Structure formats: C-alpha cells, structure tokens
Short mmCIF file of C-alpha atoms and ligand atoms in Angstrom, two decimals:
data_model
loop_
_atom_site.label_atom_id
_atom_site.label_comp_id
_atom_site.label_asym_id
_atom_site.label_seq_id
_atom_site.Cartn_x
_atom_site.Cartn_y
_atom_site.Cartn_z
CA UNK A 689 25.56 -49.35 -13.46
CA UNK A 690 26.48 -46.07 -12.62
CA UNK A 691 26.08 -44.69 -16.04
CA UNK A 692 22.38 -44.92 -16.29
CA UNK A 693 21.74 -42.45 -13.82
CA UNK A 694 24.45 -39.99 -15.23
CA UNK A 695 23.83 -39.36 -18.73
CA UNK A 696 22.80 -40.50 -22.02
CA UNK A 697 25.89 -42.12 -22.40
CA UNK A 698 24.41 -45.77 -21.32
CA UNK A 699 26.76 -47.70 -23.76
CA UNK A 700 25.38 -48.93 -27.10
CA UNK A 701 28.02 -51.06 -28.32
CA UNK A 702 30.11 -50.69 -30.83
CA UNK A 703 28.39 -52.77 -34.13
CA UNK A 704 24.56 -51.66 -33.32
CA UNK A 705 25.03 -48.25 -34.93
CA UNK A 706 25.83 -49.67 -38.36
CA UNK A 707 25.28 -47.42 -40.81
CA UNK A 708 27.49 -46.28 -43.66
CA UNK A 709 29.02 -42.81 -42.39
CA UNK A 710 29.29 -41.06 -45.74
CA UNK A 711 31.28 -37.65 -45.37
CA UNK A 712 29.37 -35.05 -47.69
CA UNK A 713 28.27 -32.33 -47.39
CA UNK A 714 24.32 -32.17 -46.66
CA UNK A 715 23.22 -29.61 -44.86
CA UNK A 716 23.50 -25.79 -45.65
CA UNK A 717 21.11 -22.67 -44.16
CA UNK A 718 17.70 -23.51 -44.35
CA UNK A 719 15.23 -23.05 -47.30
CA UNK A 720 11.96 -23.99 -46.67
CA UNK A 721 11.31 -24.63 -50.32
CA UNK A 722 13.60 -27.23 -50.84
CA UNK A 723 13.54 -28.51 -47.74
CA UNK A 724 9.59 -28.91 -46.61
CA UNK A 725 6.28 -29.50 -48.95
CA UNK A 726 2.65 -28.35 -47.54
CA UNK A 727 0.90 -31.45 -47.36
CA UNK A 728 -2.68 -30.02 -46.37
CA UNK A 729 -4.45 -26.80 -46.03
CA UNK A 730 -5.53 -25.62 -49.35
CA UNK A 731 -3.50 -23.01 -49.22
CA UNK A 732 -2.99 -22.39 -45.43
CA UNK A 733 -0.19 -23.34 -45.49
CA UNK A 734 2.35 -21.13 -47.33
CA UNK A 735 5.95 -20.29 -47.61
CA UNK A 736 7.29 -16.55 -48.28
CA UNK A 737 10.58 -14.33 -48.93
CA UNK A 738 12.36 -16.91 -50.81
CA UNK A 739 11.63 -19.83 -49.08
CA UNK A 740 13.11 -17.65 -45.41
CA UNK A 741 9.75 -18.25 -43.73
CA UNK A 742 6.69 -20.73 -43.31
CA UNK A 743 3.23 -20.14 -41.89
CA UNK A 744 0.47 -22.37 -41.12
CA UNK A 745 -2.80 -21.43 -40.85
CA UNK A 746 -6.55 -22.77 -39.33
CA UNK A 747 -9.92 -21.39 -39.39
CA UNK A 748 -12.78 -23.25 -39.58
CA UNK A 749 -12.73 -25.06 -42.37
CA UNK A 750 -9.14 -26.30 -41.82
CA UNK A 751 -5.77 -26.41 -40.56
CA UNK A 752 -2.47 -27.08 -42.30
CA UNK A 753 0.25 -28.89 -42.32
CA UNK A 754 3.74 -29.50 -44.14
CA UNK A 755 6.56 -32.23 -43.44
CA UNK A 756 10.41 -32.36 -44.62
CA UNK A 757 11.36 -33.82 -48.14
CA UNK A 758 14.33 -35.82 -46.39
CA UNK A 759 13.69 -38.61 -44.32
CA UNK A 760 16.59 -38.10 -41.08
CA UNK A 761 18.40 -40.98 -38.94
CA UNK A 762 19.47 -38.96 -36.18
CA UNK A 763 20.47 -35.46 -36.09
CA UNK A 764 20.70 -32.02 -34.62
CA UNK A 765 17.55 -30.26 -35.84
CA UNK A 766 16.50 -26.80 -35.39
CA UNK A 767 13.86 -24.90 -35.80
CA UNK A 768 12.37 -21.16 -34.17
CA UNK A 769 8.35 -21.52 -34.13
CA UNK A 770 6.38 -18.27 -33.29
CA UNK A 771 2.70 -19.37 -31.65
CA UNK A 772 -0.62 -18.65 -33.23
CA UNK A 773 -0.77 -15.23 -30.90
CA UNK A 774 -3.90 -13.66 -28.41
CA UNK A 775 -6.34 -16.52 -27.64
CA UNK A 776 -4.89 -19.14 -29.39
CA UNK A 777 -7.72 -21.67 -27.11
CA UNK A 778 -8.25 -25.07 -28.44
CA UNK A 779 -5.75 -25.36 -31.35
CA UNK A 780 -2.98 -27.42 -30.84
CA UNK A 781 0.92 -26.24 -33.02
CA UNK A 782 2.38 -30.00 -32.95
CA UNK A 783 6.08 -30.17 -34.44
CA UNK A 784 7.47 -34.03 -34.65
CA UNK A 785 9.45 -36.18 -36.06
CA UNK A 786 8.69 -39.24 -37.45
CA UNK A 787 8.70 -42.86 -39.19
CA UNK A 788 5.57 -44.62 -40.53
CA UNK A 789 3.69 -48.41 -40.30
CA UNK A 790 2.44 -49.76 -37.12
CA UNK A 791 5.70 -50.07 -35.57
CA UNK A 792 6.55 -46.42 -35.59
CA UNK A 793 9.00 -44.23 -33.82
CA UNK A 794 8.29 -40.49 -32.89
CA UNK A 795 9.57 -37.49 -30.99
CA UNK A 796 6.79 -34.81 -30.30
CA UNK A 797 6.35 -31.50 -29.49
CA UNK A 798 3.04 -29.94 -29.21
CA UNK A 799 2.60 -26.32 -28.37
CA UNK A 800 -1.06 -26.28 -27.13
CA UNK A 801 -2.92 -22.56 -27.43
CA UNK A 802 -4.46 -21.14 -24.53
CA UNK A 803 -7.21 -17.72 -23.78
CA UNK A 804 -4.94 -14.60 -24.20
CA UNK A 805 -2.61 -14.15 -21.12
CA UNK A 806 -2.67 -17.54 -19.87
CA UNK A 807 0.08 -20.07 -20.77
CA UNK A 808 0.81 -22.00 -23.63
CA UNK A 809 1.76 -26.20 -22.72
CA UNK A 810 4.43 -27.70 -24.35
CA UNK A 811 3.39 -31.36 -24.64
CA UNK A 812 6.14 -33.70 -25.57
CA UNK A 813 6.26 -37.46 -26.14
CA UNK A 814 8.62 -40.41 -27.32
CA UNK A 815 6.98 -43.43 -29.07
CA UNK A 816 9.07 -46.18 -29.85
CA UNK A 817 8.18 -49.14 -31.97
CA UNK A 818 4.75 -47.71 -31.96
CA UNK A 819 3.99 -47.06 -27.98
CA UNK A 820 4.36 -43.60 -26.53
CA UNK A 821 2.40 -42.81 -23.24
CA UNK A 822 5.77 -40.74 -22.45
CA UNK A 823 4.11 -37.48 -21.85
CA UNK A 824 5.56 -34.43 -19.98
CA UNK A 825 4.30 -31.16 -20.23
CA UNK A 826 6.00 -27.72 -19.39
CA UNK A 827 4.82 -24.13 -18.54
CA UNK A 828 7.55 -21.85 -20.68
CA UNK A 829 9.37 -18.92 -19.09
CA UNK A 830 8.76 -16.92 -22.02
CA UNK A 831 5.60 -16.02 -24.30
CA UNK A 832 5.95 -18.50 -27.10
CA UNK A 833 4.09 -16.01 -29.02
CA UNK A 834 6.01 -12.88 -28.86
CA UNK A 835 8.44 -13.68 -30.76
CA UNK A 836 10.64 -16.92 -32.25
CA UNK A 837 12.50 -19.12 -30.17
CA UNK A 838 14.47 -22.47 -31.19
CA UNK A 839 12.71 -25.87 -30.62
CA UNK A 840 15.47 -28.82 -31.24
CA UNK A 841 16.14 -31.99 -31.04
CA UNK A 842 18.95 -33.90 -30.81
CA UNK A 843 18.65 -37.41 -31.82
CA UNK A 844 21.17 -39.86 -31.66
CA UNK A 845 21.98 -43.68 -31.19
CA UNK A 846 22.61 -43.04 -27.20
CA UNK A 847 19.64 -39.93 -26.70
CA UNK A 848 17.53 -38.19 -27.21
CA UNK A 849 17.02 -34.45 -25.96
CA UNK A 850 14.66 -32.01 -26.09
CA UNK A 851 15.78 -28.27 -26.44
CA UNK A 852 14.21 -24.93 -25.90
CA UNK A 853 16.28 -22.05 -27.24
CA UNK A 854 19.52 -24.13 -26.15
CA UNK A 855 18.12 -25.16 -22.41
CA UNK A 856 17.61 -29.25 -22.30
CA UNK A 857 14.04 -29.61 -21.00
CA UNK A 858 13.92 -33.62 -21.68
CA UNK A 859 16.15 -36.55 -22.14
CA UNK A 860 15.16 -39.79 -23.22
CA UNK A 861 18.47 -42.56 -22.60
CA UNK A 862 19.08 -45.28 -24.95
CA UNK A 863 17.95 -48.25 -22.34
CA UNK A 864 18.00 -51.00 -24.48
CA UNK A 865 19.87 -52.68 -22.00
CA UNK A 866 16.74 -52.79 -19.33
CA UNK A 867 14.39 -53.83 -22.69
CA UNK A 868 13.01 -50.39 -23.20
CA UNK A 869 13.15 -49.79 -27.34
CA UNK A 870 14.57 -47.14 -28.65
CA UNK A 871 14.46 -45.23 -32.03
CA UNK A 872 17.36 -46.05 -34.25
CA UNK A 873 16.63 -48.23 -36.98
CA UNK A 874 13.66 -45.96 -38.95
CA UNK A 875 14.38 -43.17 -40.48
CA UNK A 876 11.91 -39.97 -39.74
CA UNK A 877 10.62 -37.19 -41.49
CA UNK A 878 9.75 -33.57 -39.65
CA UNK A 879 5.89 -32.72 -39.63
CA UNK A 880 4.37 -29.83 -38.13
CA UNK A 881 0.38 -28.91 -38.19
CA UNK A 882 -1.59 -26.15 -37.06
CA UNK A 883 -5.18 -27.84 -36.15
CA UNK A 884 -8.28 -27.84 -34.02
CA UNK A 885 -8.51 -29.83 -31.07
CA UNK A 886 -10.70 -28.18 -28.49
CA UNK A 887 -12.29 -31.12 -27.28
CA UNK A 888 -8.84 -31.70 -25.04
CA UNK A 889 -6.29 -29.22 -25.58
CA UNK A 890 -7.16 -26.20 -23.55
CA UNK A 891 -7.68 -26.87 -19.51
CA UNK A 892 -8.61 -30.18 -20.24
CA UNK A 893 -11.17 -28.87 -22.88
CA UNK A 894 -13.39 -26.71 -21.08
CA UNK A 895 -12.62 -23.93 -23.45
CA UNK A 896 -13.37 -24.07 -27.18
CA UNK A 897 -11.90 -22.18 -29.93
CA UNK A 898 -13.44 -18.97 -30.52
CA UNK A 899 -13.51 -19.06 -34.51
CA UNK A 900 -14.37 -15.36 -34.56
CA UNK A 901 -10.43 -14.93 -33.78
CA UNK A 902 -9.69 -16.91 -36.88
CA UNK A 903 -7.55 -17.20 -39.22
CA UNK A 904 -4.64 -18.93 -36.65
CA UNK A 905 -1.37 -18.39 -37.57
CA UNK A 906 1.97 -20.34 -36.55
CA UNK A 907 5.17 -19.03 -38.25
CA UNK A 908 8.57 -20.74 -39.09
CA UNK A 909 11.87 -19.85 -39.82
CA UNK A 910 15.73 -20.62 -39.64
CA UNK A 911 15.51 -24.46 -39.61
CA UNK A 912 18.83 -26.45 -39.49
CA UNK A 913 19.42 -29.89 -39.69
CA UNK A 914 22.87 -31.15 -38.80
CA UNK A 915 22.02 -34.54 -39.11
CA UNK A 916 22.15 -37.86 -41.18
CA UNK A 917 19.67 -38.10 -44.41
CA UNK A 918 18.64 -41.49 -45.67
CA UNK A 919 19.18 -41.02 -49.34
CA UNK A 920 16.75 -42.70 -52.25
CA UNK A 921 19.58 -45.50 -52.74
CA UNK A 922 19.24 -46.71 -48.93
CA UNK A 923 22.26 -45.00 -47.99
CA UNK A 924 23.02 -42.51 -45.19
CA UNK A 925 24.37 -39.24 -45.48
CA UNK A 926 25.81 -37.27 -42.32
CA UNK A 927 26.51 -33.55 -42.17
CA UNK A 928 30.67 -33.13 -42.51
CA UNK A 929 30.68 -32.48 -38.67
CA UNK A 930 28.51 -35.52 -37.26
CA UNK A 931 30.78 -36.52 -34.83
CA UNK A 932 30.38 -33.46 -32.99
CA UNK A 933 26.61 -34.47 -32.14
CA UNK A 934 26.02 -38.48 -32.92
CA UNK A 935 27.93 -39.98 -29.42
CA UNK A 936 27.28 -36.55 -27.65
CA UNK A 937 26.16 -37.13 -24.00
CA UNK A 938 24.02 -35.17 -21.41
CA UNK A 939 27.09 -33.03 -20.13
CA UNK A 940 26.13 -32.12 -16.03
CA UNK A 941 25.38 -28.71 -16.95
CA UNK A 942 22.52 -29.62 -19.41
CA UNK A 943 21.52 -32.15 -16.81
CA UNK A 944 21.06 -29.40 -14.19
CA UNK A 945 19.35 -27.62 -16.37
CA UNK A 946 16.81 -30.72 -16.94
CA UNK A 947 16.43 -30.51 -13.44
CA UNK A 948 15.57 -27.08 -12.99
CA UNK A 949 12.94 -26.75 -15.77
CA UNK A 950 11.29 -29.98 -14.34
CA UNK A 951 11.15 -28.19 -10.82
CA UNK A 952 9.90 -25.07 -12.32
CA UNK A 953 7.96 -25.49 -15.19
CA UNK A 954 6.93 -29.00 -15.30
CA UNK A 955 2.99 -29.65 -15.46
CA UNK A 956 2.93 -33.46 -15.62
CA UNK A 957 4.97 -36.06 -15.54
CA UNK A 958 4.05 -39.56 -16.73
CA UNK A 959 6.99 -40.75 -14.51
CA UNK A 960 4.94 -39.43 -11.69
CA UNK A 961 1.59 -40.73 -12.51
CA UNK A 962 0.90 -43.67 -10.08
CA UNK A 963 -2.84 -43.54 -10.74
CA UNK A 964 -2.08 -44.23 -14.52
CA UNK A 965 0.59 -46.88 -13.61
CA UNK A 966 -0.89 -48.71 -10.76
CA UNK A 967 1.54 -51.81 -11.49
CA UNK A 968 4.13 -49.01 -10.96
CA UNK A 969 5.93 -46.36 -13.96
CA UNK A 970 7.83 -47.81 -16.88
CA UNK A 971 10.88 -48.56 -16.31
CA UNK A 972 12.73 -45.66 -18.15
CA UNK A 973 12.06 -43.10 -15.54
CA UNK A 974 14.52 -44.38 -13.59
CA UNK A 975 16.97 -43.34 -15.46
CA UNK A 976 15.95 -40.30 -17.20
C1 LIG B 359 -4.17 -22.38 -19.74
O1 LIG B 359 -4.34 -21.55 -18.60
C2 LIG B 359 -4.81 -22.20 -17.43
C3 LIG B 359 -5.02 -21.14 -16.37
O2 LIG B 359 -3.83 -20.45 -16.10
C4 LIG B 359 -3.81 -23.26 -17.02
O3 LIG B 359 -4.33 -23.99 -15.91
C5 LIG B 359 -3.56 -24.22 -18.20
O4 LIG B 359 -2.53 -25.15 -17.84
C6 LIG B 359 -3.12 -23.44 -19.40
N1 LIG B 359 -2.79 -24.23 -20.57
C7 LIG B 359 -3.61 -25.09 -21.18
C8 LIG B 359 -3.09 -25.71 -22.41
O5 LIG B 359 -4.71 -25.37 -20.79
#
C-alpha cells in the first residue's frame, strides 16, 4: 500500500482509461475568441487585442461570466488571472472546470476579494459524481492583484493537482481503490465568473461590497490547454505530447512543495475539520 501515501500514482489499471488516443494536433497559443464565449453579463464581459485578453466585469446590476467552447477529458490547463484590484470585498473570481446533470464532476478555484490590503482566499474544491465538501483554502504569497500569475490544473486519470504559477498547492489521488469516485468519465468545460456574494465571501460576510468602487474587473490572458478535447463525433482528441502529462505523478519535489504551502498558507482544511466530520474525515485525506 505504500503508494497511496507517495504520490498520485495509486495504480488505475490498465483498461479503465479507455479512450481512443487520437494523435492531432489540438492545441496551439491561446485565443480567447475561438476558444471561450461570454455567457452572461450584457456586455461585462468582453474580450480585446485580438482575442490576447479577457475581462469580466460586476457592478450592481451584474456580473459576468464566459466558459470554453471545447468540452476537456483531462489535461494540462493554464491560465494567468489578474484580481478585481483595491477593495475587491464581497465578490467572489471563481475559475472551474466542469461537467453537467446531477451527477457532476468539478475542480474549483475561487479567488474571493477582500478590503484593500488584506488578503485575497483561494477557495478550492473537488466534486465528484456530484459531492464536493473538499474545501481548502490558502492565503497567497503574492498580491493576486498586482499583476498575472498562472492558475492550472492538471487533470488526469491518476490526479489531480492544483497549481499556482508552477508551485502544487493541492493534490487530489485517484482512490478508487478505497471507493472514493473520481472524475474520469465526463468530459468538462472551463467557466469563470466575476459575481457578488457578500453574504459569505469576505470574513465570513461581515463585510459587504462597497458598490461605490464598482465597476469590478478580473482580467485574463495566455490560456493553454495541453489536454484531451471530446470532439462533436464522441471522440477524443489529445494534444501531440499527452504522454508527457496524462500518467504524470506527484514527483517528491512538488510534494514538498504541497507541504510547505499547506504549513504556510493554508486557512482551512476540510481534512482537519472534526467538528464538520464528527463520524471522522472522508477517507481521501489519508492519502492526499
Ligand atoms: C480578509 O482579511 C481578513 C483580515 O486580515 C482575513 O481574516 C480574511 O481571511 C481575509 N480574506 C477573506 C476572504 O475574508
């Protein structure tokens, strides 16, 4: 059993990953025009300079949102995100992938504003087969609204990791073994939304947004998806260098790294919440 505890590389079997490897090429430099669509916003959300950059926008009336044109079955996905900047309090920047119907799979990140000079939370999450209660929440060592920095994800049939600007923050194993789903078999699109949600984003909630700071604005830019499309015929298409990333592992330097952001940064921990799980914490955190 020793391979639980070391990495993602808990075995999967051979046969369950059995999709059609097709060899194309799929994935080039970013353009958010062919890439994304606004999906709400009335115009708050917008892309510029030749589809280089994306912003999202709230005020009071509403937020915005867009998601990806292609729907992804694992991958290596990119993208820098530059926080709504000064007191950002109350609105939440979430950034996620994926699938739809009741029995849904996701991977979250949500960037969640705070009063000017106080830190931002990143809030991530993992639902599988439509149950998350996953969440762990960092401090970053950076301001998140400075300047861009890389989000990513890396998705495949053994993992999946969470990335900021390169460092791994968050792993979730493939423990199908032990009965704990995991995402494989839906495809997901990308979302990302800039809303309002000051009834629980911002020290619990005791701070509200202060509209006269509005409009909000989240920018985009240089995403990259080396990953696996599910095309309109059923079929799967992976980026020419997939197996550099789909049976990639947790090396031990990314897993120190896990462990020093959780020492440092971490704000909760749903691994550590006995008072939540009285019967005791799933049984993923084990292993993770
Ligand atoms: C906002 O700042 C306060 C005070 O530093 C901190 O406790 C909180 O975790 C920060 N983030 C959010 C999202 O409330």
């Amino acid at each position: 059993m020793a391979a639980f505890s070391s990495s993602c590389s808990w075995k999967t079997g051979g046969l369950l990953f059995s999709v059609l490897l097709n060899y194309l090429i799929v994935v080039s430099a970013g353009n958010f025009y062919r890439d994304f669509q606004i999906t709400f916003g009335n115009g708050r959300g917008s892309i510029h300079n030749g589809g280089q950059d994306l912003t999202l926008s709230l005020d009071k009336i509403s937020g915005s949102g867009f998601k990806s044109r292609n729907k992804y079955l694992f991958g290596k996905i990119d993208m820098e995100l530059k926080l709504v900047p000064g007191n950002s309090a109350g609105t939440v920047t979430a950034y996620y992938l994926s699938s739809l119907g009741a029995t849904w799979d996701e991977i979250d990140f949500e960037f969640l504003g705070n009063v000017s000079g106080q830190p931002y939370v990143l809030h991530t999450n993992v639902f599988t087969q439509g149950k998350g209660r996953r969440e762990q929440q960092f401090y970053l060592w950076f301001d998140p609204t400075a300047d861009f920095h890389t989000y990513s994800v890396l998705w495949n049939p053994r993992c999946i990791v969470f990335y900021v600007d390169g460092i791994a923050i968050r792993q979730f194993k493939n423990l199908e073994s032990i009965g704990v789903p995991f995402p494989k078999n839906q495809a997901m699109r990308i979302y990302s939304s800039l809303w309002n949600a000051d009834e629980w984003a911002t020290q619990g909630g005791r701070v509200k947004t202060d509209w006269s700071r509005a409009p909000f604005v989240a920018s985009y830019r240089n995403f990259n998806a080396d990953a696996c499309i599910l095309s309109g015929a059923g079929k799967t298409l992976c980026s020419p260098n997939v197996n550099a990333w789909l049976w990639k592992k947790l090396d031990l330097v990314r897993q120190s790294q896990i462990k020093w952001v959780q020492k440092k940064y971490m704000v909760y921990n749903y691994c550590t919440d006995y008072k939540r799980f009285p019967q005791g914490v799933p049984k993923e955190c084990k292993y993770n």
